[in-house]
PDB file of C-alpha atoms in Angstrom:
ATOM      1  CA  MET A  26      86.911 303.368 146.900  1.00 80.00           C
ATOM      2  CA  LYS A  27      86.884 306.842 148.400  1.00 92.00           C
ATOM      3  CA  LEU A  28      90.212 308.094 149.707  1.00 95.00           C
ATOM      4  CA  ASN A  29      90.386 309.756 153.116  1.00 97.00           C
ATOM      5  CA  ASP A  30      91.142 313.472 153.186  1.00 97.00           C
ATOM      6  CA  VAL A  31      94.657 313.916 154.599  1.00 98.00           C
ATOM      7  CA  VAL A  32      95.835 317.013 156.451  1.00 98.00           C
ATOM      8  CA  ILE A  33      99.043 318.348 157.989  1.00 97.00           C
ATOM      9  CA  VAL A  34      98.553 319.454 161.590  1.00 97.00           C
ATOM     10  CA  GLY A  35     102.100 320.152 162.768  1.00 96.00           C
ATOM     11  CA  THR A  36     105.566 320.858 161.411  1.00 95.00           C
ATOM     12  CA  ALA A  37     109.057 321.524 162.731  1.00 94.00           C
ATOM     13  CA  ARG A  38     112.622 321.531 161.510  1.00 90.00           C
ATOM     14  CA  THR A  39     116.077 322.052 162.875  1.00 86.00           C
ATOM     15  CA  PRO A  40     118.337 324.790 161.562  1.00 81.00           C
ATOM     16  CA  ILE A  41     120.450 323.766 158.590  1.00 81.00           C
ATOM     17  CA  GLY A  42     123.915 323.296 159.984  1.00 81.00           C
ATOM     18  CA  ASP A  43     127.346 323.707 158.462  1.00 83.00           C
ATOM     19  CA  TYR A  44     129.595 320.728 157.905  1.00 83.00           C
ATOM     20  CA  MET A  45     131.476 320.101 161.177  1.00 86.00           C
ATOM     21  CA  GLY A  46     129.608 323.087 162.639  1.00 88.00           C
ATOM     22  CA  SER A  47     127.566 323.654 165.785  1.00 89.00           C
ATOM     23  CA  LEU A  48     125.366 320.571 165.223  1.00 88.00           C
ATOM     24  CA  LYS A  49     128.309 318.154 164.870  1.00 90.00           C
ATOM     25  CA  SER A  50     127.670 316.464 168.227  1.00 93.00           C
ATOM     26  CA  LEU A  51     124.163 315.436 167.140  1.00 92.00           C
ATOM     27  CA  THR A  52     123.586 312.195 165.282  1.00 92.00           C
ATOM     28  CA  THR A  53     121.142 311.913 162.419  1.00 92.00           C
ATOM     29  CA  VAL A  54     118.592 310.388 164.805  1.00 95.00           C
ATOM     30  CA  ASP A  55     119.191 313.190 167.351  1.00 95.00           C
ATOM     31  CA  LEU A  56     118.421 315.786 164.660  1.00 93.00           C
ATOM     32  CA  GLY A  57     115.329 313.881 163.558  1.00 95.00           C
ATOM     33  CA  LEU A  58     114.146 313.553 167.158  1.00 96.00           C
ATOM     34  CA  ILE A  59     114.369 317.311 167.730  1.00 96.00           C
ATOM     35  CA  ALA A  60     112.151 317.854 164.684  1.00 95.00           C
ATOM     36  CA  VAL A  61     109.750 315.032 165.626  1.00 97.00           C
ATOM     37  CA  ASN A  62     109.270 316.290 169.186  1.00 97.00           C
ATOM     38  CA  GLY A  63     108.816 319.845 167.900  1.00 96.00           C
ATOM     39  CA  ALA A  64     106.263 318.825 165.268  1.00 96.00           C
ATOM     40  CA  LEU A  65     104.253 316.771 167.776  1.00 98.00           C
ATOM     41  CA  LYS A  66     104.338 319.652 170.283  1.00 97.00           C
ATOM     42  CA  ASN A  67     103.349 322.210 167.628  1.00 96.00           C
ATOM     43  CA  ALA A  68     100.476 319.968 166.549  1.00 97.00           C
ATOM     44  CA  GLY A  69      99.331 319.261 170.090  1.00 98.00           C
ATOM     45  CA  VAL A  70      99.459 315.535 169.300  1.00 98.00           C
ATOM     46  CA  ASP A  71     100.486 312.980 171.912  1.00 98.00           C
ATOM     47  CA  PRO A  72     103.167 310.579 170.622  1.00 98.00           C
ATOM     48  CA  SER A  73     100.966 307.644 171.670  1.00 98.00           C
ATOM     49  CA  LEU A  74      98.595 308.469 168.787  1.00 98.00           C
ATOM     50  CA  VAL A  75     101.197 308.014 166.025  1.00 98.00           C
ATOM     51  CA  GLU A  76     100.587 304.760 164.155  1.00 98.00           C
ATOM     52  CA  GLU A  77     103.211 305.012 161.413  1.00 98.00           C
ATOM     53  CA  VAL A  78     106.591 306.719 160.938  1.00 98.00           C
ATOM     54  CA  ALA A  79     108.407 307.083 157.614  1.00 98.00           C
ATOM     55  CA  ALA A  80     111.841 308.697 157.822  1.00 97.00           C
ATOM     56  CA  GLY A  81     113.912 309.699 154.816  1.00 94.00           C
ATOM     57  CA  CYS A  82     117.597 309.151 155.570  1.00 92.00           C
ATOM     58  CA  ILE A  83     120.513 308.427 153.257  1.00 87.00           C
ATOM     59  CA  TYR A  84     123.635 308.192 155.418  1.00 82.00           C
ATOM     60  CA  LYS A  85     122.725 305.293 157.675  1.00 83.00           C
ATOM     61  CA  ASN A  86     126.278 303.907 158.041  1.00 80.00           C
ATOM     62  CA  GLY A  87     127.128 303.918 161.735  1.00 81.00           C
ATOM     63  CA  GLN A  88     123.622 305.069 162.724  1.00 83.00           C
ATOM     64  CA  LYS A  89     122.528 301.547 163.773  1.00 90.00           C
ATOM     65  CA  GLY A  90     119.567 299.746 162.265  1.00 90.00           C
ATOM     66  CA  ASN A  91     116.396 301.447 161.017  1.00 96.00           C
ATOM     67  CA  PRO A  92     116.716 305.089 162.157  1.00 96.00           C
ATOM     68  CA  ALA A  93     112.921 305.497 161.848  1.00 97.00           C
ATOM     69  CA  ARG A  94     112.388 302.823 164.520  1.00 98.00           C
ATOM     70  CA  GLN A  95     114.943 304.578 166.725  1.00 97.00           C
ATOM     71  CA  LEU A  96     112.914 307.801 166.388  1.00 96.00           C
ATOM     72  CA  GLN A  97     109.728 305.934 167.226  1.00 97.00           C
ATOM     73  CA  ILE A  98     111.242 304.472 170.400  1.00 97.00           C
ATOM     74  CA  LYS A  99     112.996 307.666 171.548  1.00 97.00           C
ATOM     75  CA  ALA A 100     109.868 309.792 170.988  1.00 97.00           C
ATOM     76  CA  GLU A 101     107.848 307.255 173.025  1.00 97.00           C
ATOM     77  CA  MET A 102     105.489 306.332 170.215  1.00 98.00           C
ATOM     78  CA  PRO A 103     103.794 302.908 170.341  1.00 96.00           C
ATOM     79  CA  HIS A 104     106.183 300.108 169.355  1.00 93.00           C
ATOM     80  CA  THR A 105     103.279 298.363 167.644  1.00 95.00           C
ATOM     81  CA  GLY A 106     103.195 300.930 164.834  1.00 95.00           C
ATOM     82  CA  TRP A 107     105.105 300.776 161.582  1.00 96.00           C
ATOM     83  CA  ALA A 108     108.455 302.576 161.402  1.00 98.00           C
ATOM     84  CA  TYR A 109     110.566 302.402 158.267  1.00 98.00           C
ATOM     85  CA  THR A 110     113.503 304.274 156.791  1.00 97.00           C
ATOM     86  CA  VAL A 111     113.360 305.444 153.185  1.00 95.00           C
ATOM     87  CA  ASP A 112     116.544 305.812 151.127  1.00 90.00           C
ATOM     88  CA  GLN A 113     115.880 307.356 147.753  1.00 84.00           C
ATOM     89  CA  GLN A 114     118.786 309.793 147.732  1.00 79.00           C
ATOM     90  CA  CYS A 115     117.643 313.451 147.544  1.00 76.00           C
ATOM     91  CA  ALA A 116     113.982 312.443 147.352  1.00 80.00           C
ATOM     92  CA  SER A 117     113.962 310.400 150.577  1.00 87.00           C
ATOM     93  CA  GLY A 118     112.020 312.885 152.713  1.00 89.00           C
ATOM     94  CA  MET A 119     109.551 313.538 149.899  1.00 89.00           C
ATOM     95  CA  LYS A 120     109.001 309.799 149.447  1.00 91.00           C
ATOM     96  CA  ALA A 121     108.442 309.432 153.207  1.00 95.00           C
ATOM     97  CA  PHE A 122     105.749 312.129 152.928  1.00 95.00           C
ATOM     98  CA  GLU A 123     104.125 310.326 149.998  1.00 95.00           C
ATOM     99  CA  LEU A 124     104.133 306.964 151.808  1.00 97.00           C
ATOM    100  CA  ILE A 125     102.490 308.426 154.918  1.00 98.00           C
ATOM    101  CA  TYR A 126      99.930 310.195 152.730  1.00 97.00           C
ATOM    102  CA  GLU A 127      99.081 306.900 151.025  1.00 97.00           C
ATOM    103  CA  SER A 128      98.686 305.043 154.338  1.00 97.00           C
ATOM    104  CA  LEU A 129      96.349 307.718 155.658  1.00 98.00           C
ATOM    105  CA  ALA A 130      94.385 308.093 152.422  1.00 97.00           C
ATOM    106  CA  LEU A 131      93.910 304.314 152.168  1.00 97.00           C
ATOM    107  CA  ASN A 132      92.819 304.005 155.822  1.00 97.00           C
ATOM    108  CA  LYS A 133      95.830 301.927 156.886  1.00 97.00           C
ATOM    109  CA  ALA A 134      96.517 304.451 159.665  1.00 98.00           C
ATOM    110  CA  SER A 135      94.861 307.592 160.994  1.00 98.00           C
ATOM    111  CA  VAL A 136      97.938 309.442 162.338  1.00 98.00           C
ATOM    112  CA  GLY A 137     101.385 309.344 160.749  1.00 98.00           C
ATOM    113  CA  LEU A 138     104.700 311.126 160.855  1.00 97.00           C
ATOM    114  CA  ALA A 139     106.846 311.960 157.811  1.00 97.00           C
ATOM    115  CA  VAL A 140     110.455 312.805 158.637  1.00 96.00           C
ATOM    116  CA  GLY A 141     113.567 313.834 156.737  1.00 93.00           C
ATOM    117  CA  MET A 142     116.904 313.717 158.560  1.00 93.00           C
ATOM    118  CA  GLU A 143     120.556 313.766 157.624  1.00 89.00           C
ATOM    119  CA  SER A 144     123.998 314.527 159.050  1.00 87.00           C
ATOM    120  CA  MET A 145     126.976 314.772 156.715  1.00 84.00           C
ATOM    121  CA  THR A 146     129.264 315.340 159.681  1.00 87.00           C
ATOM    122  CA  ASN A 147     128.424 311.889 161.027  1.00 87.00           C
ATOM    123  CA  ALA A 148     128.939 310.060 157.733  1.00 86.00           C
ATOM    124  CA  PRO A 149     131.857 307.721 158.519  1.00 88.00           C
ATOM    125  CA  TYR A 150     134.973 306.779 156.636  1.00 90.00           C
ATOM    126  CA  LEU A 151     134.942 303.263 155.192  1.00 89.00           C
ATOM    127  CA  LEU A 152     137.636 300.599 155.126  1.00 87.00           C
ATOM    128  CA  LEU A 153     136.086 298.510 152.364  1.00 86.00           C
ATOM    129  CA  LYS A 154     138.381 295.469 152.572  1.00 83.00           C
ATOM    130  CA  GLY A 155     138.735 295.572 156.351  1.00 82.00           C
ATOM    131  CA  ARG A 156     136.564 292.511 156.965  1.00 82.00           C
ATOM    132  CA  GLU A 157     138.596 290.168 154.751  1.00 84.00           C
ATOM    133  CA  GLY A 158     141.899 291.785 155.637  1.00 82.00           C
ATOM    134  CA  TYR A 159     144.768 293.356 153.766  1.00 80.00           C
ATOM    135  CA  ARG A 160     147.527 290.839 153.090  1.00 80.00           C
ATOM    136  CA  MET A 161     150.099 293.227 151.650  1.00 82.00           C
ATOM    137  CA  GLY A 162     150.474 296.810 150.623  1.00 82.00           C
ATOM    138  CA  ASP A 163     148.503 299.911 151.419  1.00 83.00           C
ATOM    139  CA  GLY A 164     144.819 300.021 152.255  1.00 83.00           C
ATOM    140  CA  GLU A 165     142.514 302.804 151.205  1.00 88.00           C
ATOM    141  CA  ILE A 166     140.002 304.599 153.422  1.00 90.00           C
ATOM    142  CA  LYS A 167     136.943 305.951 151.591  1.00 89.00           C
ATOM    143  CA  ASP A 168     134.870 308.948 152.633  1.00 88.00           C
ATOM    144  CA  SER A 169     131.312 307.561 152.627  1.00 85.00           C
ATOM    145  CA  MET A 170     129.881 310.927 151.549  1.00 81.00           C
ATOM    146  CA  LEU A 171     131.889 310.920 148.360  1.00 80.00           C
ATOM    147  CA  TYR A 172     131.875 307.138 147.910  1.00 82.00           C
ATOM    148  CA  ASP A 173     128.067 307.008 148.130  1.00 78.00           C
ATOM    149  CA  GLY A 174     127.859 309.987 145.784  1.00 70.00           C
ATOM    150  CA  LEU A 175     125.758 312.472 147.684  1.00 66.00           C
ATOM    151  CA  VAL A 176     126.257 315.758 149.480  1.00 58.00           C
ATOM    152  CA  CYS A 177     123.238 317.043 151.446  1.00 54.00           C
ATOM    153  CA  ALA A 178     122.771 319.490 154.278  1.00 53.00           C
ATOM    154  CA  MET A 179     122.470 318.234 157.822  1.00 54.00           C
ATOM    155  CA  GLU A 180     119.109 318.835 159.355  1.00 64.00           C
ATOM    156  CA  GLY A 181     115.905 317.275 160.538  1.00 77.00           C
ATOM    157  CA  SER A 182     112.336 318.053 159.600  1.00 85.00           C
ATOM    158  CA  ALA A 183     109.022 316.447 160.479  1.00 91.00           C
ATOM    159  CA  LEU A 184     105.356 316.690 159.519  1.00 90.00           C
ATOM    160  CA  VAL A 185     102.497 315.341 161.615  1.00 95.00           C
ATOM    161  CA  MET A 186      99.834 314.117 159.210  1.00 94.00           C
ATOM    162  CA  MET A 187      96.443 312.552 159.822  1.00 95.00           C
ATOM    163  CA  THR A 188      93.084 311.968 158.295  1.00 95.00           C
ATOM    164  CA  LEU A 189      90.766 314.960 158.392  1.00 96.00           C
ATOM    165  CA  GLU A 190      88.295 312.833 160.331  1.00 97.00           C
ATOM    166  CA  ARG A 191      90.904 312.124 163.032  1.00 96.00           C
ATOM    167  CA  ALA A 192      91.907 315.814 163.191  1.00 97.00           C
ATOM    168  CA  ASN A 193      88.263 316.737 163.718  1.00 97.00           C
ATOM    169  CA  GLU A 194      87.918 314.086 166.449  1.00 97.00           C
ATOM    170  CA  LEU A 195      90.951 315.560 168.230  1.00 97.00           C
ATOM    171  CA  GLY A 196      89.786 319.153 167.712  1.00 97.00           C
ATOM    172  CA  LEU A 197      92.908 320.055 165.724  1.00 97.00           C
ATOM    173  CA  LYS A 198      92.999 322.779 163.108  1.00 96.00           C
ATOM    174  CA  PRO A 199      94.785 321.570 159.960  1.00 96.00           C
ATOM    175  CA  LEU A 200      97.634 323.690 158.619  1.00 95.00           C
ATOM    176  CA  ALA A 201      97.172 322.301 155.113  1.00 94.00           C
ATOM    177  CA  ARG A 202      95.278 319.647 153.188  1.00 94.00           C
ATOM    178  CA  VAL A 203      97.258 317.249 151.014  1.00 93.00           C
ATOM    179  CA  VAL A 204      95.536 317.191 147.636  1.00 88.00           C
ATOM    180  CA  ALA A 205      98.071 315.144 145.667  1.00 80.00           C
ATOM    181  CA  THR A 206     101.614 313.906 145.487  1.00 80.00           C
ATOM    182  CA  ALA A 207     103.790 313.667 142.415  1.00 72.00           C
ATOM    183  CA  ASN A 208     106.952 311.905 141.399  1.00 63.00           C
ATOM    184  CA  PHE A 209     109.193 314.136 139.354  1.00 61.00           C
ATOM    185  CA  GLY A 210     112.851 314.875 139.123  1.00 60.00           C
ATOM    186  CA  ALA A 211     114.977 317.112 136.964  1.00 59.00           C
ATOM    187  CA  GLN A 212     117.477 315.536 134.627  1.00 61.00           C
ATOM    188  CA  PRO A 213     120.898 315.405 136.298  1.00 57.00           C
ATOM    189  CA  ARG A 214     122.333 317.851 133.726  1.00 59.00           C
ATOM    190  CA  VAL A 215     119.955 320.552 135.043  1.00 54.00           C
ATOM    191  CA  MET A 216     120.347 319.669 138.716  1.00 51.00           C
ATOM    192  CA  GLY A 217     119.814 322.773 140.789  1.00 52.00           C
ATOM    193  CA  ILE A 218     116.261 323.522 139.691  1.00 51.00           C
ATOM    194  CA  GLY A 219     114.955 320.424 141.467  1.00 52.00           C
ATOM    195  CA  PRO A 220     115.989 316.987 142.661  1.00 54.00           C
ATOM    196  CA  ALA A 221     117.473 314.566 140.165  1.00 52.00           C
ATOM    197  CA  TYR A 222     115.564 311.405 139.367  1.00 53.00           C
ATOM    198  CA  ALA A 223     115.754 309.227 142.448  1.00 48.00           C
TER     199      ALA A 223
END
């Protein structure tokens, strides 16, 4: 079976914000939406053409269900397309890219969107025994950032990807051709030169 050639036709990202900084009023989905709309505009691709959305996102607590589907709806993409959220810690956005690449290469879709989005500021505090109740004594509130064991920047980024054939049909000039993907992570003891195994 011959794989389709896959190309990137548009990109965008938000600035990387500081914790509790100027982007604090924006939810994770808001940040992702800014990047998605920018990438689609930069590519010259109408949202109605997007058949699949994969969004890497770790801190989903309090963000409501499936942030990728929220992006799809808010960006006015067809509701009939796939939209799924990937949580693989630091590698979530990279895995979203790989999944969209595979769908395009295997002819499951012709236009896809890979997104990475996060907001540490909006990661909530957790009251872990709140549902069953505290009968006596003190309760403990947990910071979900520390409890879940991850500290990432807050930002959004998006790539519009499609088959080369579809790009040619639409008269779009590819920015890059995806020739391969790889799964690799640095051992946690050398974290800093690359992502840890996810």
